[in-house]
mmCIF file of C-alpha atoms in Angstrom:
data_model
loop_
_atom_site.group_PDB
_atom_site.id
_atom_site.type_symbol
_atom_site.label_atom_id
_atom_site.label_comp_id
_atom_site.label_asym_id
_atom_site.label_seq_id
_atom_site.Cartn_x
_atom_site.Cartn_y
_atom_site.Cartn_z
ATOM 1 C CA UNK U 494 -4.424 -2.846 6.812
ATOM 2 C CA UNK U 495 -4.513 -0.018 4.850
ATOM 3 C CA UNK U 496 -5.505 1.913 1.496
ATOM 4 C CA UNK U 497 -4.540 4.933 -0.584
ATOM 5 C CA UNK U 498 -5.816 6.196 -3.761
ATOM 6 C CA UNK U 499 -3.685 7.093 -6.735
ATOM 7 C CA UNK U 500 -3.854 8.084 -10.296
ATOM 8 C CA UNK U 501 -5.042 5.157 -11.529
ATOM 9 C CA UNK U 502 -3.012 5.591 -14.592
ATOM 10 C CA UNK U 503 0.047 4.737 -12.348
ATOM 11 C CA UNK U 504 -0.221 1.540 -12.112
ATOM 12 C CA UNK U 505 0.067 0.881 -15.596
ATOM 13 C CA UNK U 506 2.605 3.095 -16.577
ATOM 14 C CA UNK U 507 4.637 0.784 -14.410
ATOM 15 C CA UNK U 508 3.107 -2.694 -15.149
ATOM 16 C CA UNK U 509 0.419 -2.834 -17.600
ATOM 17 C CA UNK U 510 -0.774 -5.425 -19.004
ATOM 18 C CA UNK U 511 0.684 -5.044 -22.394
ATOM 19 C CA UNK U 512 3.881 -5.149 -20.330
ATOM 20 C CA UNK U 513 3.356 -8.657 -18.861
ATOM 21 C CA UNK U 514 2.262 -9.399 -22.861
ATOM 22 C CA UNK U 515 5.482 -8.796 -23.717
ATOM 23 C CA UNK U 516 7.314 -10.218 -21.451
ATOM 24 C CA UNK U 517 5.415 -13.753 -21.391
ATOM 25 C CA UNK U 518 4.953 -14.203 -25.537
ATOM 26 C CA UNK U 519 8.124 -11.772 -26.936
ATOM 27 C CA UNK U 520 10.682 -12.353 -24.738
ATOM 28 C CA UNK U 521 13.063 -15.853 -23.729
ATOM 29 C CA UNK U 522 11.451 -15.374 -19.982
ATOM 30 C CA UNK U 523 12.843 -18.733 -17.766
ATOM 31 C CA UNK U 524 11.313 -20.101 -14.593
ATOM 32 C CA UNK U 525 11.702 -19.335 -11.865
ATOM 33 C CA UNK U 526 11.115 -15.508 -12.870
ATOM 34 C CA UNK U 527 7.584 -17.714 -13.938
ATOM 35 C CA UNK U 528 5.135 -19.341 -11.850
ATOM 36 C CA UNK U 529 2.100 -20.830 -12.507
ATOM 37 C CA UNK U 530 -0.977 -21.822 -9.505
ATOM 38 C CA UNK U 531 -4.643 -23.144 -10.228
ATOM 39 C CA UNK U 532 -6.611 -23.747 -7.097
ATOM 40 C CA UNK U 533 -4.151 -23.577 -4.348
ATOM 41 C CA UNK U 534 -1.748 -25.450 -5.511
ATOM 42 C CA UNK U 535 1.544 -24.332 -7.712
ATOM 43 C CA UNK U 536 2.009 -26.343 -10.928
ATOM 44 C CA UNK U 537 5.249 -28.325 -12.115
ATOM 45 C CA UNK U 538 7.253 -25.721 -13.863
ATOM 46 C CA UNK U 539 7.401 -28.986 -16.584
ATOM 47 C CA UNK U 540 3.615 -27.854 -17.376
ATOM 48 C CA UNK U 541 5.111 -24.466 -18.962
ATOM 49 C CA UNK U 542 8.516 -24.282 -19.976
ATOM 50 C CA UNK U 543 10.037 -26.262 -22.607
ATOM 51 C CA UNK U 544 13.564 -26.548 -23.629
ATOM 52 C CA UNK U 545 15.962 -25.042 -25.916
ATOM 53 C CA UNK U 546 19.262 -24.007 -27.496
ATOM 54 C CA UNK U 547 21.744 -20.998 -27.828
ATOM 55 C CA UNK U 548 24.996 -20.521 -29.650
ATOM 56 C CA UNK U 549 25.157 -24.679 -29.405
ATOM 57 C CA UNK U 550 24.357 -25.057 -25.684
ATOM 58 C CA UNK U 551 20.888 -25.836 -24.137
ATOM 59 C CA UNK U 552 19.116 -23.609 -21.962
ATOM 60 C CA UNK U 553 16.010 -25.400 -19.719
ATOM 61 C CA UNK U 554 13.286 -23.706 -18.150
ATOM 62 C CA UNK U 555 11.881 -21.185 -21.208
ATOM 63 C CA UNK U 556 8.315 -20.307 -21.140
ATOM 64 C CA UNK U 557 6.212 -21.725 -23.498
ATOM 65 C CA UNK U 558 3.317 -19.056 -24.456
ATOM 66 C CA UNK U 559 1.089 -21.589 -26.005
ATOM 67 C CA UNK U 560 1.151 -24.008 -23.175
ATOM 68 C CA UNK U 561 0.833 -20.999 -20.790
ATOM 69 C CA UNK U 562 -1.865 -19.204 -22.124
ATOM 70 C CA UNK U 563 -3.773 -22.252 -22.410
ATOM 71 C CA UNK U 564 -3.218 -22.917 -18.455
ATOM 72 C CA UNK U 565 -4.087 -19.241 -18.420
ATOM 73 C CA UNK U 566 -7.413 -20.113 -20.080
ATOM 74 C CA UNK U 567 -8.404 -22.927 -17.205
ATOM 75 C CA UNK U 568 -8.012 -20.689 -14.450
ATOM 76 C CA UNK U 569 -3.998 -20.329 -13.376
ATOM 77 C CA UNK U 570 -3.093 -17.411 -12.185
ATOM 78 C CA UNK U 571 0.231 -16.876 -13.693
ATOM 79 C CA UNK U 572 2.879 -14.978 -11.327
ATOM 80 C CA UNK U 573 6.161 -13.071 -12.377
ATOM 81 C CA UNK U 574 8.455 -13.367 -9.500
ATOM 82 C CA UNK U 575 11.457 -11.012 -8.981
ATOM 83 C CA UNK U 576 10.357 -8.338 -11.415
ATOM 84 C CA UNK U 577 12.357 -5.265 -10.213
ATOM 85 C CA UNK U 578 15.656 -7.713 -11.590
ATOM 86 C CA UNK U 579 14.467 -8.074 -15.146
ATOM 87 C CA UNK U 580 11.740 -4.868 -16.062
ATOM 88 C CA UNK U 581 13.022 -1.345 -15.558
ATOM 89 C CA UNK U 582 9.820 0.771 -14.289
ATOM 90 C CA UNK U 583 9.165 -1.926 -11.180
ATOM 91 C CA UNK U 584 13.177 -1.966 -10.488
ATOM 92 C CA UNK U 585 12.817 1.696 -10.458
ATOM 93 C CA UNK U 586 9.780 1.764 -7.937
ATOM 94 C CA UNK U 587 11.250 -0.852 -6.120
ATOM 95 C CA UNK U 588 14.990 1.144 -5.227
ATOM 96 C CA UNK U 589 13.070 4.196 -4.421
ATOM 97 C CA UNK U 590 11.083 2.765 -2.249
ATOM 98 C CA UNK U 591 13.877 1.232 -0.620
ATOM 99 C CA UNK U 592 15.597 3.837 -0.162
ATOM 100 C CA UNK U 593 12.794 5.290 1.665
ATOM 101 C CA UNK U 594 12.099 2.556 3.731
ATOM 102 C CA UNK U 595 15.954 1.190 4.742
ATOM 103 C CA UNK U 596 15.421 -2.810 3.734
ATOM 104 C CA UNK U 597 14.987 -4.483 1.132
ATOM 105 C CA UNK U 598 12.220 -4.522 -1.007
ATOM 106 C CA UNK U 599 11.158 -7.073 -3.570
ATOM 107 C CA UNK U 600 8.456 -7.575 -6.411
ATOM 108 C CA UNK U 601 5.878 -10.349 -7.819
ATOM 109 C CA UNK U 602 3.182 -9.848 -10.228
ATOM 110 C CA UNK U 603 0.320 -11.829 -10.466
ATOM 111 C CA UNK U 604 -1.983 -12.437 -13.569
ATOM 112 C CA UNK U 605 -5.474 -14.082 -12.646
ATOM 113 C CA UNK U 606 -8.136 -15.124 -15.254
ATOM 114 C CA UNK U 607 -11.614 -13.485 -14.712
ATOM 115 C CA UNK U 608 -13.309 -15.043 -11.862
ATOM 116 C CA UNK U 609 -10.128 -17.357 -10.741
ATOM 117 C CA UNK U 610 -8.488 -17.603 -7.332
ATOM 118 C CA UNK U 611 -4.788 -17.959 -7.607
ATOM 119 C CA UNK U 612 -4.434 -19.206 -3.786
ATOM 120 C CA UNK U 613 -6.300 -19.929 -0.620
ATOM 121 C CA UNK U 614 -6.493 -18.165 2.157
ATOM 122 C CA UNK U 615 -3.226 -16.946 3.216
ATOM 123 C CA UNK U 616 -0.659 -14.641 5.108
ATOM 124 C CA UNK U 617 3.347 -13.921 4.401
ATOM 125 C CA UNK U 618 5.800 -13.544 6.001
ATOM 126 C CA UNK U 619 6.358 -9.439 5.807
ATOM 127 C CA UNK U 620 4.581 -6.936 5.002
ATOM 128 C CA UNK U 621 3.703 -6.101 1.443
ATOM 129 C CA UNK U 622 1.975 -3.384 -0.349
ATOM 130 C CA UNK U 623 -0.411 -4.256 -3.089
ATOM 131 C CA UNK U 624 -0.947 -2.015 -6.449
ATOM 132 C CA UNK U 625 -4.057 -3.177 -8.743
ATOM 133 C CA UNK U 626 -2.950 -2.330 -12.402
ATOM 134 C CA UNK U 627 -5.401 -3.559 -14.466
ATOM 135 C CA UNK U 628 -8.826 -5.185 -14.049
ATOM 136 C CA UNK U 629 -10.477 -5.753 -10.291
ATOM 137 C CA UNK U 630 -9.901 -7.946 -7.758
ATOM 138 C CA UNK U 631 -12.121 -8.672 -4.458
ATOM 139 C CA UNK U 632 -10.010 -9.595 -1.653
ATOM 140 C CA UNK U 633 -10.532 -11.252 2.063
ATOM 141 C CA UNK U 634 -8.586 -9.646 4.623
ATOM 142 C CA UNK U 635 -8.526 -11.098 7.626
ATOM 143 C CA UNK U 636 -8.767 -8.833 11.095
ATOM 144 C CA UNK U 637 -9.090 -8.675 14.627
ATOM 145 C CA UNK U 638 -13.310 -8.943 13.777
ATOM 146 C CA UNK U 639 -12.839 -11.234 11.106
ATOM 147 C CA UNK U 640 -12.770 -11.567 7.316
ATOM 148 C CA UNK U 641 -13.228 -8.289 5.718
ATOM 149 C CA UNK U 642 -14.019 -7.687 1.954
ATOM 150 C CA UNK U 643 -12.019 -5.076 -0.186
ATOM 151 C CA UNK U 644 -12.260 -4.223 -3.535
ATOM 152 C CA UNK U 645 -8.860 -3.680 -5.085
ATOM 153 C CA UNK U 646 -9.158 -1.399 -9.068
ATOM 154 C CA UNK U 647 -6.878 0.956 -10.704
ATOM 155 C CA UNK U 648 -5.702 3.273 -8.396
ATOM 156 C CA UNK U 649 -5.518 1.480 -5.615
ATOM 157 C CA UNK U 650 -3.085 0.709 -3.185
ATOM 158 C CA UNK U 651 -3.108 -1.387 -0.028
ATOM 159 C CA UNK U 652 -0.405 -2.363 2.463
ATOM 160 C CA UNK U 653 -0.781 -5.793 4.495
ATOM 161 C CA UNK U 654 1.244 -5.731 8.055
ATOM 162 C CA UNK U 655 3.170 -9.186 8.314
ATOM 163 C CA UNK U 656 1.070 -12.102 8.847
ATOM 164 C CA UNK U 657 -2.268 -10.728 7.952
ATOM 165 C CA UNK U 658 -4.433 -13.736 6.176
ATOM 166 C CA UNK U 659 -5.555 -12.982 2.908
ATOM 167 C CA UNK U 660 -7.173 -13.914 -0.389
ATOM 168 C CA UNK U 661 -8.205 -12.499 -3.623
ATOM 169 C CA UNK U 662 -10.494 -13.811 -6.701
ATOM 170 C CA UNK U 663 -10.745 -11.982 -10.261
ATOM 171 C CA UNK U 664 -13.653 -10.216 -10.899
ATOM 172 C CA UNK U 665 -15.361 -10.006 -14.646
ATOM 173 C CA UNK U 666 -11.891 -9.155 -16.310
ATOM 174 C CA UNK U 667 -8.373 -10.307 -15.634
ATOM 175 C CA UNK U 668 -6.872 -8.999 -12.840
ATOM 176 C CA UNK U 669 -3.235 -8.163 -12.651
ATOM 177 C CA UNK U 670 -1.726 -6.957 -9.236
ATOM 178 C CA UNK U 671 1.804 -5.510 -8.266
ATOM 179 C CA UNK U 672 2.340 -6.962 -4.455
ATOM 180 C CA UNK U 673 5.975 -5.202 -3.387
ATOM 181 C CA UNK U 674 7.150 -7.361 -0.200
ATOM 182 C CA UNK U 675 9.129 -6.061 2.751
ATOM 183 C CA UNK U 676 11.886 -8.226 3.920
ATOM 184 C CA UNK U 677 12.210 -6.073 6.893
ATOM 185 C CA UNK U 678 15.785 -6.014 8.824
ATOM 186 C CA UNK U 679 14.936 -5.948 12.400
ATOM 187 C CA UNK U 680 16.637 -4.979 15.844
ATOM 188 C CA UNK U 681 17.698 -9.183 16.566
ATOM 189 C CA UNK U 682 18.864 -9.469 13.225
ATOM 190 C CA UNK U 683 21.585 -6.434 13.738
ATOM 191 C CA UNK U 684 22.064 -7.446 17.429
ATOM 192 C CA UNK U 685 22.955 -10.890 16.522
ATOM 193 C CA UNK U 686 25.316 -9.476 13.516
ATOM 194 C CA UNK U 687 27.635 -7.385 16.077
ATOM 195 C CA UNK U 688 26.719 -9.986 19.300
ATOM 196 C CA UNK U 689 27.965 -12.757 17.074
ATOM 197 C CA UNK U 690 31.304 -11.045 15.745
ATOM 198 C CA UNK U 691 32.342 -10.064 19.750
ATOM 199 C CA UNK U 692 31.195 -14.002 20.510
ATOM 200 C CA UNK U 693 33.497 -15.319 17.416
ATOM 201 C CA UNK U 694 36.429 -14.088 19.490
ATOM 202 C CA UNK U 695 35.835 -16.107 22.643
ATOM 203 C CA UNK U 696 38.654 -19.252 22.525
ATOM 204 C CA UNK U 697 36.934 -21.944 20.945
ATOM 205 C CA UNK U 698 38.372 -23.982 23.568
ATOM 206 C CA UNK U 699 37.333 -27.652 25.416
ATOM 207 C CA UNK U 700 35.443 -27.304 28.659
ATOM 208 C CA UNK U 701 37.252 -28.699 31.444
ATOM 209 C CA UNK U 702 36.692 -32.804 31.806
ATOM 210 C CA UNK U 703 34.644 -33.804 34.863
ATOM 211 C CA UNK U 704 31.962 -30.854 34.753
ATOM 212 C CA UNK U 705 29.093 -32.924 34.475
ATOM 213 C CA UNK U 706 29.715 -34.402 38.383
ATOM 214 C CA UNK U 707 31.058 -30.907 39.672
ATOM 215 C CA UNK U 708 29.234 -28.122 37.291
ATOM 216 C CA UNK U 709 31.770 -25.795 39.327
ATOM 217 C CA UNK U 710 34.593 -26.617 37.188
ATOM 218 C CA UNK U 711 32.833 -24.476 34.676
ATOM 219 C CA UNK U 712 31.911 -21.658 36.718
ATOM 220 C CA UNK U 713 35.263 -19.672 36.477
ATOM 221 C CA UNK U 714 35.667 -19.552 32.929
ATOM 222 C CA UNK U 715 32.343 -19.170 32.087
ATOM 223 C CA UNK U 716 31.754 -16.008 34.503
ATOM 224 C CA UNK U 717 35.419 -14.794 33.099
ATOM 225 C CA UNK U 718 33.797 -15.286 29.127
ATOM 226 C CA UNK U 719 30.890 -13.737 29.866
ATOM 227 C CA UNK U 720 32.219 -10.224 31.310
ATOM 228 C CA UNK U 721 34.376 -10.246 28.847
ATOM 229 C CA UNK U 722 31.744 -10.466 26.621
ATOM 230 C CA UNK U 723 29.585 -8.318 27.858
ATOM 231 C CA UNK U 724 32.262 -5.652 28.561
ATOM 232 C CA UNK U 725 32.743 -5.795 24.632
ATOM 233 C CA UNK U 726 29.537 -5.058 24.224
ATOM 234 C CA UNK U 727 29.377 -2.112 27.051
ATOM 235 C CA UNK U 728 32.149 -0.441 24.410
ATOM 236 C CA UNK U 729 30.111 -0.472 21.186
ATOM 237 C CA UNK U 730 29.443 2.367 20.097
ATOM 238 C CA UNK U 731 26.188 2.845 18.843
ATOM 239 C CA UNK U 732 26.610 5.780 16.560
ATOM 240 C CA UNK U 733 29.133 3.975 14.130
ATOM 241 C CA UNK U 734 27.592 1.115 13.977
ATOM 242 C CA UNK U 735 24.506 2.872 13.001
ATOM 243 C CA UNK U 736 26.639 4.677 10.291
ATOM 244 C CA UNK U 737 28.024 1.127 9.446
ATOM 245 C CA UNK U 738 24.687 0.110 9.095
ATOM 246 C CA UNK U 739 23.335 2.684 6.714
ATOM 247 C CA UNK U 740 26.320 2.990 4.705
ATOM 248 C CA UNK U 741 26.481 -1.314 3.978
ATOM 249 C CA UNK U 742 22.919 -0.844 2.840
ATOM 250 C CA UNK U 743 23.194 2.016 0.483
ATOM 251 C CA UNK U 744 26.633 0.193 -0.668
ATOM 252 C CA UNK U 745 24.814 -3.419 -1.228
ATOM 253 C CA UNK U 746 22.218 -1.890 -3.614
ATOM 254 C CA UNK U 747 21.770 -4.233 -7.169
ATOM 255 C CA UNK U 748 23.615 -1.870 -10.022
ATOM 256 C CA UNK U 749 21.407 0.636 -11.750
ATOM 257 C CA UNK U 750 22.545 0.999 -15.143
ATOM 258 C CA UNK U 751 19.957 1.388 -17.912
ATOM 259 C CA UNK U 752 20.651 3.968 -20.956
ATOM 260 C CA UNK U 753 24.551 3.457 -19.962
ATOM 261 C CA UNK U 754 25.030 3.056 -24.077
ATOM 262 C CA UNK U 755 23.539 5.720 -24.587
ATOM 263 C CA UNK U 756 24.986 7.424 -22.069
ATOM 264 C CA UNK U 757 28.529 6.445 -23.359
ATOM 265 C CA UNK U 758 27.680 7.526 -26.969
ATOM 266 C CA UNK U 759 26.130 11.136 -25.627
ATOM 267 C CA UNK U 760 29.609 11.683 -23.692
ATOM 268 C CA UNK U 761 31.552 10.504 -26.886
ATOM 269 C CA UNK U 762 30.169 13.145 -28.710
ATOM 270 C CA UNK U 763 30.832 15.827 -25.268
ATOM 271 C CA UNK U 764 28.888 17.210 -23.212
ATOM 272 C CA UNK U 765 28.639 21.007 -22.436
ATOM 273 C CA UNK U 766 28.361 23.553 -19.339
ATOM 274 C CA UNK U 767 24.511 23.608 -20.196
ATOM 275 C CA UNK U 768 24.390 20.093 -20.511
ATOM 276 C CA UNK U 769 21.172 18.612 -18.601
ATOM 277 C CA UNK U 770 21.897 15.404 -16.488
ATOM 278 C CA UNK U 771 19.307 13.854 -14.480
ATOM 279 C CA UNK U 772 20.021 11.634 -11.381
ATOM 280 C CA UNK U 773 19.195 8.093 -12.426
ATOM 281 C CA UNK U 774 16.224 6.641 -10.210
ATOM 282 C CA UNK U 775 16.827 5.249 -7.221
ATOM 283 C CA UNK U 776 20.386 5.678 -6.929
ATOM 284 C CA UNK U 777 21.274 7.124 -3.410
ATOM 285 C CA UNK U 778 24.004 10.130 -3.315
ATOM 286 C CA UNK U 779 25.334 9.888 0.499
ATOM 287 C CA UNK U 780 28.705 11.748 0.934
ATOM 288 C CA UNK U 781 30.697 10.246 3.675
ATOM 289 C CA UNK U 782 34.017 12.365 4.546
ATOM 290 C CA UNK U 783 37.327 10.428 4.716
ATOM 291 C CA UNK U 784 39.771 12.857 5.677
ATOM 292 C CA UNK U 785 41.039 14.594 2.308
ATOM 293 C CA UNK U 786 38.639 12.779 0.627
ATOM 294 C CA UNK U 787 34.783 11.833 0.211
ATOM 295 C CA UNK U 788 33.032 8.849 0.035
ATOM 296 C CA UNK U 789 30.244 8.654 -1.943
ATOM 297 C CA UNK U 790 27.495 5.996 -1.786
ATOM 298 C CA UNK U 791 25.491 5.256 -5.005
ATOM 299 C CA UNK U 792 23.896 1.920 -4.360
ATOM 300 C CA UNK U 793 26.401 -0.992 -5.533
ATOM 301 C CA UNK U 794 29.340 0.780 -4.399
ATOM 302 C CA UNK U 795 31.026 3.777 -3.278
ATOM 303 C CA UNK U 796 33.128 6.414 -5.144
ATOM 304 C CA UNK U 797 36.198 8.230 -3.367
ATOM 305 C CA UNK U 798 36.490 11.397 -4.649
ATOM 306 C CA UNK U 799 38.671 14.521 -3.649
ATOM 307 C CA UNK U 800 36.597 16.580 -0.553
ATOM 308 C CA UNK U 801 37.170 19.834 -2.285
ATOM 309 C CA UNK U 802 34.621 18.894 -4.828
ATOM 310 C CA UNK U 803 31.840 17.987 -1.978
ATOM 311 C CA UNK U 804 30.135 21.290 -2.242
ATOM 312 C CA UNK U 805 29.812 20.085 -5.879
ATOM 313 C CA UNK U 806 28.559 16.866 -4.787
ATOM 314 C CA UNK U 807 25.591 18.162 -2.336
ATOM 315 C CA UNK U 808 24.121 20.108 -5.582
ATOM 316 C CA UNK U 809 24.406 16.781 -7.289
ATOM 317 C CA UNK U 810 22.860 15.352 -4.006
ATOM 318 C CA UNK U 811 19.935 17.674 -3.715
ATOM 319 C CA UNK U 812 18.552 18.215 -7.028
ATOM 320 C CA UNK U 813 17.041 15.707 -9.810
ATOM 321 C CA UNK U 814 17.872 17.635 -12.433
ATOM 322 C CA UNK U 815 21.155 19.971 -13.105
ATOM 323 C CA UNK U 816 23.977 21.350 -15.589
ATOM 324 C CA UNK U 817 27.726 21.018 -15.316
ATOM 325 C CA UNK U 818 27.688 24.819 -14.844
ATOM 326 C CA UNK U 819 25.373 25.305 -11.804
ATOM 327 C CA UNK U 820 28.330 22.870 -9.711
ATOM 328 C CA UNK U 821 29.834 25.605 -8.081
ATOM 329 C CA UNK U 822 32.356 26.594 -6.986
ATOM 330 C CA UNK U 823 34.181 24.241 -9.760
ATOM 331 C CA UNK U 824 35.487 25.869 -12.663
ATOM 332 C CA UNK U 825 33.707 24.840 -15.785
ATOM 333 C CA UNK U 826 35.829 21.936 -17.042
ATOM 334 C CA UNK U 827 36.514 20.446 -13.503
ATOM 335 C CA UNK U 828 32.882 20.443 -13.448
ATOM 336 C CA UNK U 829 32.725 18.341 -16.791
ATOM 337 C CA UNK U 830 35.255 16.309 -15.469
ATOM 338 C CA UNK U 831 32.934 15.647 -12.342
ATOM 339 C CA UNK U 832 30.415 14.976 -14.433
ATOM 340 C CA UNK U 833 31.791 12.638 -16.812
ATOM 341 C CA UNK U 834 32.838 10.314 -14.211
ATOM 342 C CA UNK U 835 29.450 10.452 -12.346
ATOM 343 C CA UNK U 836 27.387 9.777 -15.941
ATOM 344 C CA UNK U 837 29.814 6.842 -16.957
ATOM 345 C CA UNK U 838 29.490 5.467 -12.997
ATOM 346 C CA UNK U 839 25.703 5.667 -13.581
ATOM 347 C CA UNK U 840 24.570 8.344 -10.566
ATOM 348 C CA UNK U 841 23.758 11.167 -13.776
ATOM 349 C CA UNK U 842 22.612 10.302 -16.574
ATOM 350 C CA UNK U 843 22.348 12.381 -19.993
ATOM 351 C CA UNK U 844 19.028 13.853 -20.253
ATOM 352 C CA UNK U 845 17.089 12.816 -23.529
#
């Protein structure tokens, strides 16, 4: 285990607890983005939601506040699974952080009543950091010498290796915690990915009939499969499939688009050499060349551009904030041309 200290005015500016107000009493939150747990144990999601209607057709699974907040008021701890999908400043934390890391990253909040214990002791299955927002928690941590206690407040950060036991009770005040969870890609998992493609073109034919009295009958094919095989596997080459790698990452990333209306309605009314554009958060900028052209990676897909515009690009790469005119060596209006495209893909966006 370990901790950092931060501002603890951090936390809140991206999950507060005014946030999680809104989002469990002002807005038509469903489960499973809700969970509810009182002693251990996770509650029917029938306990909290109720049902309801839109444009004629039902919709299942809405929160109810009232019947939440009074499970809130025995003792659940109240959990909001999946945040960085559904609340911009945790999504935003969340793709940075992947893109720092290189896999996957995902986000739960938890809301526990003063002096409650969401869930026994405990460990998951990857490695998670943990941000106290608001309120204090004590956690158990569980080491090589045994259960260790660790207060968790504002400003507080600590990160869990994969299978460390755990648990955590409220203190005087309600406690709500970030936990961020890892869902680390390891060396199997990409092993198994290229193994398993060479393997898929092995003949998917019978074995020969009479093995099981004279294993021999096998032993020709099988020793001709498996150095053929593991020839195919002498030739990989581990560079590209390291670039392969990266770039299917940085190409799988969830779209990033918030303020694209506003976007749209800034370059409606044009945009000018002095212009300032901001990189949106979390969107990665890789430039991969393609003979005349250039590739480049923003998260959910790629964008093939012209390669004489890629010293452009690497000021677009390199700096959070920039103008139309500092993308030199374009002329002015290829440069707003650039730049239009990028702000309506959703890698710039119009500074406000």
């Amino acid at each position: 285990m370990h901790v950092h200290r931060t501002d603890p005015a951090y936390g809140a500016e991206v999950l507060s607890l005014a946030h999680v107000d809104h989002l469990l009493t002002e807005t038509a939150i469903r489960a499973p983005a809700v969970r509810v747990a009182r002693n251990g144990s996770v509650l029917p999601e029938s306990s909290f939601t109720r049902g309801g209607s839109l444009a004629g057709k039902p919709l299942t699974g809405l929160v109810d506040p009232v019947r939440l907040m009074r499970l809130h008021d025995e003792g659940a701890t109240i959990v909001l699974q999946g945040l960085q999908r559904y609340w911009s400043p945790v999504g935003d934390l969340v793709a940075e952080l992947e893109l720092e890391l290189g896999h996957p990253c995902q986000a739960n909040a938890y809301l526990t009543p003063p002096g409650a214990q969401g869930f026994a002791v405990h460990s998951d299955s990857h490695d998670v950091f943990v941000l106290q927002t608001h309120g204090t928690k004590m956690w158990e941590v569980h080491g090589e010498g045994g259960p260790g206690d660790l207060l968790l407040e504002p400003g507080v950060v600590a990160y869990l290796p994969t299978g460390t036991p755990h648990a955590a009770r409220a203190q005087e005040s309600v406690s709500l915690h970030l936990t961020i969870g890892i869902n680390q890609l390891t060396w199997r998992s990409l092993l198994t990915r290229e193994v398993g493609r060479l393997l898929a073109e092995v003949p998917d034919e019978h074995l020969p009939a009479g093995y099981l009295t004279d294993p021999a009958r096998l032993a020709d094919g099988l020793g001709e499969h498996l150095a053929a095989v593991a020839d195919a596997v002498r030739h990989l080459d581990p560079a590209a499939l390291a670039a392969a790698q990266a770039e299917g990452f940085l190409a799988g990333r969830p779209p990033r688009l918030a303020g694209a209306l506003l976007d749209r309605d800034a370059l409606a009314r044009g945009i000018l050499a002095d212009t300032r554009l901001r990189r949106r958060r979390g969107h990665p900028c890789e430039l991969v060349d393609d003979g005349d052209t250039v590739r480049v990676l923003i998260g959910d897909r790629a964008l093939r551009v012209p390669a004489r515009v890629r010293p452009a690009l690497e000021h677009v790469a390199t700096h959070h904030e920039l103008t139309p005119a500092a993308l030199a060596p374009l002329d002015v209006e290829s440069a707003l041309v650039l730049c239009r495209r990028l702000v309506r893909e959703g890698l710039l966006e119009v500074a406000r």
